[in-house]
Amino acid sequence: MASIDKKRELSTGDSTRKGFSEIIELNVGGQVYVTRHSTLIAVPNSLLWTMFSQKTPAELTTDNKGRFFIDRDGFLFRYILDYLRDLTLVLPDYFKERACLQKEAEFFQLNELSRRLKPVVSKDNSIGEEVCQSDPEETALASALASTSIATTTASSQSLRSPSLDARKTGYITIGYRGSYTIGRDIQTDAKFRRVARITVCGKTSLAKEVFGDTLNESRDPDRPPERYTSRYYLKYNFLEQAFDRLAEMGFHMVACSSTGTCAYASNDPNEDKIWTSYTEYVFCRE
């Protein structure tokens, strides 16, 4: 740890003269992080090191609240930040985003982190998670053998596979949304017909990820095991029909629906526009 602190002191150099405060607020893909300036420049020649030691605050993009903005995956950035704190990599046992995290590590020019995340083929043709140093020719040969083995195994398994093995996982997913719309005195001019604040996804974690993939925002419940249930996921878009189309494509059909709503006036004048708010849940099933 002492060597890490020493590296940070050396990498800081004249960066303190660039105008950055010691506490930095970041907006990464809509997720807010607060960290130390020394953490961001812990790895020399990385992208964050370049941004926060070779540039000034005025040269960096900020959001409307003055936080430095980075247009990357906000969920995965937590692991990037954890790595920068002590240069160690700790991931959950059931972590399924390893390939995506490696892509983020490459973007942030964290070569050592990318190396640790990159899977390799070992001598027994199995895919490991840790990178081992080996002769380039030996690695190429192992890779070729692995490709041949995988192709042969896949062809054999497809020919012997029974229809029951092809069945997709059954289960329920509940889609909920809270929305509002305004009806003016002239019904033809309802400019705010339907405003959906957020579409929530409730159900088994693995099933939700299978259906919605990268469009699922897991930031409010990021470490939920795949066989557990959650009600804290939500979608990255606000089009209800888009969620329905996806569920239909994945073999789901609606089995229940419930809704509650209230009506209020925008002001005490009964002639003013009426604002309706509602919360609705749709239950989908795949048998």
Coordinates of C-alpha atoms in Angstrom, one line a residue:
M1 CA 0.0 0.0 0.0
A2 CA 2.9 2.3 0.7
S3 CA 4.1 1.9 -2.9
I4 CA 0.7 2.8 -4.2
D5 CA 0.6 6.0 -2.1
K6 CA 4.1 6.9 -3.4
K7 CA 3.0 6.4 -7.0
R8 CA 0.0 8.7 -6.4
E9 CA 2.3 11.3 -5.0
L10 CA 4.6 11.1 -8.0
S11 CA 1.7 11.0 -10.5
T12 CA 0.1 14.1 -8.8
G13 CA 3.1 16.2 -9.7
D14 CA 2.0 19.6 -10.8
S15 CA -1.7 18.4 -11.3
T16 CA -2.7 20.3 -8.2
R17 CA -1.9 23.5 -10.1
K18 CA -4.5 22.6 -12.7
G19 CA -7.3 23.9 -10.5
F20 CA -8.9 20.6 -9.4
S21 CA -10.2 20.3 -5.9
E22 CA -9.2 17.2 -3.8
I23 CA -12.8 15.9 -3.8
I24 CA -14.1 15.3 -7.4
E25 CA -17.8 14.7 -8.4
L26 CA -18.3 12.6 -11.5
N27 CA -21.4 11.9 -13.6
V28 CA -20.8 8.6 -15.4
G29 CA -23.7 7.6 -17.6
G30 CA -26.1 9.2 -15.2
Q31 CA -24.6 7.7 -12.1
V32 CA -23.0 10.1 -9.6
Y33 CA -19.7 9.2 -8.0
V34 CA -17.7 11.2 -5.4
T35 CA -14.0 10.4 -5.0
R36 CA -10.6 11.9 -4.4
H37 CA -8.5 13.5 -7.1
S38 CA -5.6 11.3 -6.2
T39 CA -7.6 8.2 -6.8
L40 CA -8.5 9.3 -10.4
I41 CA -4.8 9.8 -11.3
A42 CA -3.6 6.6 -9.5
V43 CA -2.5 5.0 -12.8
P44 CA -0.2 7.1 -14.9
N45 CA -1.0 7.4 -18.6
S46 CA -4.5 6.2 -18.2
L47 CA -7.4 8.2 -19.6
L48 CA -8.5 9.5 -16.2
W49 CA -4.9 10.4 -15.4
T50 CA -4.7 12.4 -18.6
M51 CA -8.1 14.1 -17.9
F52 CA -7.3 15.1 -14.3
S53 CA -3.6 15.8 -14.4
Q54 CA -2.9 17.0 -18.0
K55 CA -6.0 19.1 -18.5
T56 CA -7.8 21.9 -16.6
P57 CA -11.4 21.7 -15.3
A58 CA -12.5 24.1 -18.1
E59 CA -11.3 21.7 -20.7
L60 CA -13.5 18.8 -19.4
T61 CA -17.2 18.2 -20.1
T62 CA -19.6 18.9 -17.2
D63 CA -23.3 18.4 -16.6
N64 CA -25.8 21.0 -15.6
K65 CA -24.7 20.7 -11.9
G66 CA -21.0 21.2 -12.6
R67 CA -20.0 17.5 -12.2
F68 CA -17.5 16.1 -14.7
F69 CA -19.4 14.0 -17.2
I70 CA -18.2 10.7 -18.7
D71 CA -20.4 9.0 -21.2
R72 CA -19.8 5.4 -20.2
D73 CA -21.5 2.6 -18.3
G74 CA -22.3 4.1 -14.9
F75 CA -22.9 0.7 -13.2
L76 CA -19.6 -0.8 -14.3
F77 CA -17.6 2.3 -13.4
R78 CA -17.9 1.4 -9.7
Y79 CA -15.4 -1.5 -10.4
I80 CA -13.1 0.9 -12.2
L81 CA -13.1 3.2 -9.3
D82 CA -12.6 0.3 -6.8
Y83 CA -9.6 -0.8 -8.8
L84 CA -8.1 2.7 -8.8
R85 CA -8.3 2.9 -5.0
D86 CA -5.8 0.1 -4.3
L87 CA -5.0 -1.4 -7.7
T88 CA -6.7 -4.7 -6.8
L89 CA -9.6 -6.4 -8.5
V90 CA -12.5 -7.9 -6.4
L91 CA -15.6 -9.1 -8.2
P92 CA -18.7 -11.1 -7.0
D93 CA -18.6 -14.8 -7.6
Y94 CA -21.7 -14.5 -9.8
F95 CA -20.5 -11.5 -11.8
K96 CA -21.6 -11.8 -15.4
E97 CA -20.3 -8.6 -16.9
R98 CA -16.6 -9.5 -17.1
A99 CA -16.4 -9.0 -20.8
C100 CA -18.1 -5.7 -20.6
L101 CA -15.9 -4.6 -17.7
Q102 CA -12.8 -5.5 -19.8
K103 CA -14.2 -3.2 -22.5
E104 CA -14.5 -0.4 -20.0
A105 CA -11.0 -1.1 -18.7
E106 CA -9.7 -0.8 -22.3
F107 CA -11.5 2.5 -22.8
F108 CA -10.1 4.0 -19.6
Q109 CA -6.6 2.7 -20.8
L110 CA -6.1 0.6 -17.7
N111 CA -3.9 -2.0 -19.3
E112 CA -3.2 -4.1 -16.2
L113 CA -6.9 -4.3 -15.3
S114 CA -7.8 -5.3 -18.9
R115 CA -5.1 -8.0 -18.8
R116 CA -6.6 -9.5 -15.6
L117 CA -10.1 -9.5 -17.0
K118 CA -9.2 -11.1 -20.4
P119 CA -9.9 -14.8 -20.5
V120 CA -7.3 -17.1 -22.0
V121 CA -7.2 -20.7 -23.1
S122 CA -5.1 -22.9 -20.8
K123 CA -3.2 -26.1 -21.9
D124 CA -6.1 -28.3 -21.1
N125 CA -8.3 -26.3 -23.5
S126 CA -10.3 -24.8 -20.6
I127 CA -11.1 -21.1 -20.5
G128 CA -9.6 -19.4 -17.4
E129 CA -10.2 -15.9 -15.9
E130 CA -6.6 -15.1 -15.0
V131 CA -4.1 -14.3 -17.7
C132 CA -0.9 -16.3 -17.6
Q133 CA 2.4 -15.4 -19.4
S134 CA 3.1 -17.9 -22.1
D135 CA 5.0 -18.2 -25.4
P136 CA 3.0 -16.5 -28.2
E137 CA 3.3 -19.5 -30.5
E138 CA 2.1 -21.8 -27.7
T139 CA -0.9 -19.5 -27.0
A140 CA -1.9 -19.4 -30.7
L141 CA -1.7 -23.2 -30.9
A142 CA -3.8 -23.6 -27.8
S143 CA -6.3 -21.1 -29.1
A144 CA -6.7 -23.0 -32.4
L145 CA -7.1 -26.3 -30.6
A146 CA -9.7 -24.9 -28.3
S147 CA -11.7 -23.5 -31.2
T148 CA -11.7 -26.9 -32.9
S149 CA -12.7 -28.6 -29.7
I150 CA -15.5 -26.2 -29.0
A151 CA -16.8 -26.4 -32.6
T152 CA -16.8 -30.2 -32.4
T153 CA -18.5 -30.3 -29.0
T154 CA -21.2 -27.8 -30.1
A155 CA -22.0 -29.8 -33.2
S156 CA -22.3 -33.1 -31.2
S157 CA -24.4 -31.5 -28.5
Q158 CA -26.8 -30.0 -31.1
S159 CA -27.3 -33.4 -32.7
L160 CA -28.0 -35.1 -29.4
R161 CA -30.0 -32.4 -27.7
S162 CA -33.5 -33.3 -26.8
P163 CA -36.4 -30.8 -27.3
S164 CA -36.7 -30.4 -23.5
L165 CA -33.2 -28.9 -23.2
D166 CA -34.2 -26.2 -25.7
A167 CA -37.0 -24.9 -23.5
R168 CA -36.4 -21.5 -22.1
K169 CA -36.7 -20.7 -18.4
T170 CA -40.2 -20.2 -17.2
G171 CA -41.3 -17.5 -14.8
Y172 CA -43.1 -14.2 -14.2
I173 CA -42.0 -10.6 -14.8
T174 CA -44.0 -7.6 -13.5
I175 CA -43.7 -4.3 -15.4
G176 CA -44.8 -1.2 -13.5
Y177 CA -44.9 2.4 -14.5
R178 CA -45.9 5.6 -12.8
G179 CA -47.1 8.2 -15.3
S180 CA -49.1 11.3 -15.8
Y181 CA -50.9 13.2 -18.5
T182 CA -52.7 16.6 -18.8
I183 CA -56.1 17.2 -20.4
G184 CA -56.7 20.8 -21.2
R185 CA -60.0 22.6 -21.5
D186 CA -59.8 21.9 -25.2
I187 CA -59.4 18.1 -25.2
Q188 CA -57.8 18.3 -28.7
T189 CA -54.7 20.1 -27.2
D190 CA -53.4 17.6 -24.7
A191 CA -49.7 18.2 -25.4
K192 CA -48.7 16.2 -22.3
F193 CA -50.7 13.1 -23.1
R194 CA -48.6 10.5 -21.4
R195 CA -45.5 11.2 -19.4
V196 CA -43.8 8.0 -18.1
A197 CA -41.4 8.7 -15.3
R198 CA -39.8 5.3 -15.1
I199 CA -40.6 1.7 -16.0
T200 CA -39.8 -0.8 -13.2
V201 CA -39.0 -4.5 -13.6
C202 CA -39.8 -7.0 -10.9
G203 CA -38.9 -10.7 -10.9
K204 CA -36.0 -13.1 -10.8
T205 CA -32.7 -11.4 -11.5
S206 CA -31.5 -13.9 -14.1
L207 CA -34.9 -13.8 -16.0
A208 CA -34.9 -10.0 -16.1
K209 CA -31.4 -9.9 -17.4
E210 CA -32.2 -12.5 -20.0
V211 CA -35.2 -10.6 -21.3
F212 CA -33.9 -7.0 -21.2
G213 CA -30.1 -7.3 -21.4
D214 CA -28.2 -4.0 -21.7
T215 CA -31.5 -2.0 -21.5
L216 CA -31.9 -3.0 -17.9
N217 CA -30.6 -0.5 -15.3
E218 CA -29.3 -2.5 -12.3
S219 CA -27.8 0.4 -10.4
R220 CA -30.2 0.3 -7.5
D221 CA -29.6 -3.4 -6.9
P222 CA -26.3 -4.2 -8.6
D223 CA -25.1 -7.3 -6.7
R224 CA -28.3 -9.3 -6.5
P225 CA -27.6 -13.0 -7.1
P226 CA -29.1 -14.5 -10.3
E227 CA -31.6 -16.8 -8.5
R228 CA -32.9 -14.1 -6.1
Y229 CA -35.8 -11.8 -6.8
T230 CA -35.7 -8.0 -7.0
S231 CA -38.2 -5.1 -7.4
R232 CA -35.6 -2.4 -7.9
Y233 CA -34.6 -2.8 -11.5
Y234 CA -35.8 -0.3 -14.1
L235 CA -35.4 0.2 -17.9
K236 CA -33.2 2.7 -19.5
Y237 CA -36.0 3.9 -21.8
N238 CA -39.5 5.2 -21.2
F239 CA -41.5 3.6 -23.9
L240 CA -43.9 1.1 -22.4
E241 CA -44.7 -0.5 -25.8
Q242 CA -40.9 -1.2 -26.3
A243 CA -40.9 -3.2 -23.1
F244 CA -44.0 -5.1 -24.3
D245 CA -42.5 -5.9 -27.7
R246 CA -39.4 -7.3 -26.0
L247 CA -41.4 -9.5 -23.7
A248 CA -43.5 -10.8 -26.6
E249 CA -40.3 -11.6 -28.6
M250 CA -39.0 -13.6 -25.6
G251 CA -42.2 -15.7 -25.4
F252 CA -44.1 -13.9 -22.6
H253 CA -47.8 -13.1 -22.5
M254 CA -49.7 -10.8 -20.2
V255 CA -51.8 -12.6 -17.5
A256 CA -52.9 -9.8 -15.2
C257 CA -53.0 -6.0 -14.9
S258 CA -54.0 -3.5 -12.2
S259 CA -54.0 0.3 -12.1
T260 CA -54.7 3.1 -9.7
G261 CA -55.1 6.8 -10.6
T262 CA -56.0 10.2 -9.3
C263 CA -57.2 13.4 -10.9
A264 CA -56.2 16.9 -9.7
Y265 CA -56.3 20.4 -10.9
A266 CA -53.2 22.3 -11.7
S267 CA -54.6 25.3 -9.8
N268 CA -57.7 26.1 -7.7
D269 CA -59.4 27.3 -10.8
P270 CA -61.7 24.4 -12.0
N271 CA -61.4 25.8 -15.5
E272 CA -57.7 25.1 -15.6
D273 CA -56.1 21.9 -17.0
K274 CA -56.7 18.6 -15.2
I275 CA -53.7 16.5 -14.4
W276 CA -54.1 12.7 -14.1
T277 CA -51.5 10.6 -12.3
S278 CA -51.5 6.8 -12.3
Y279 CA -49.5 3.7 -11.3
T280 CA -50.0 0.6 -13.3
E281 CA -48.6 -3.0 -13.1
Y282 CA -48.6 -5.6 -15.9
V283 CA -47.8 -9.2 -15.0
F284 CA -46.3 -11.3 -17.8
C285 CA -45.7 -15.1 -17.8
R286 CA -43.6 -17.5 -19.9
E287 CA -44.7 -21.1 -19.4

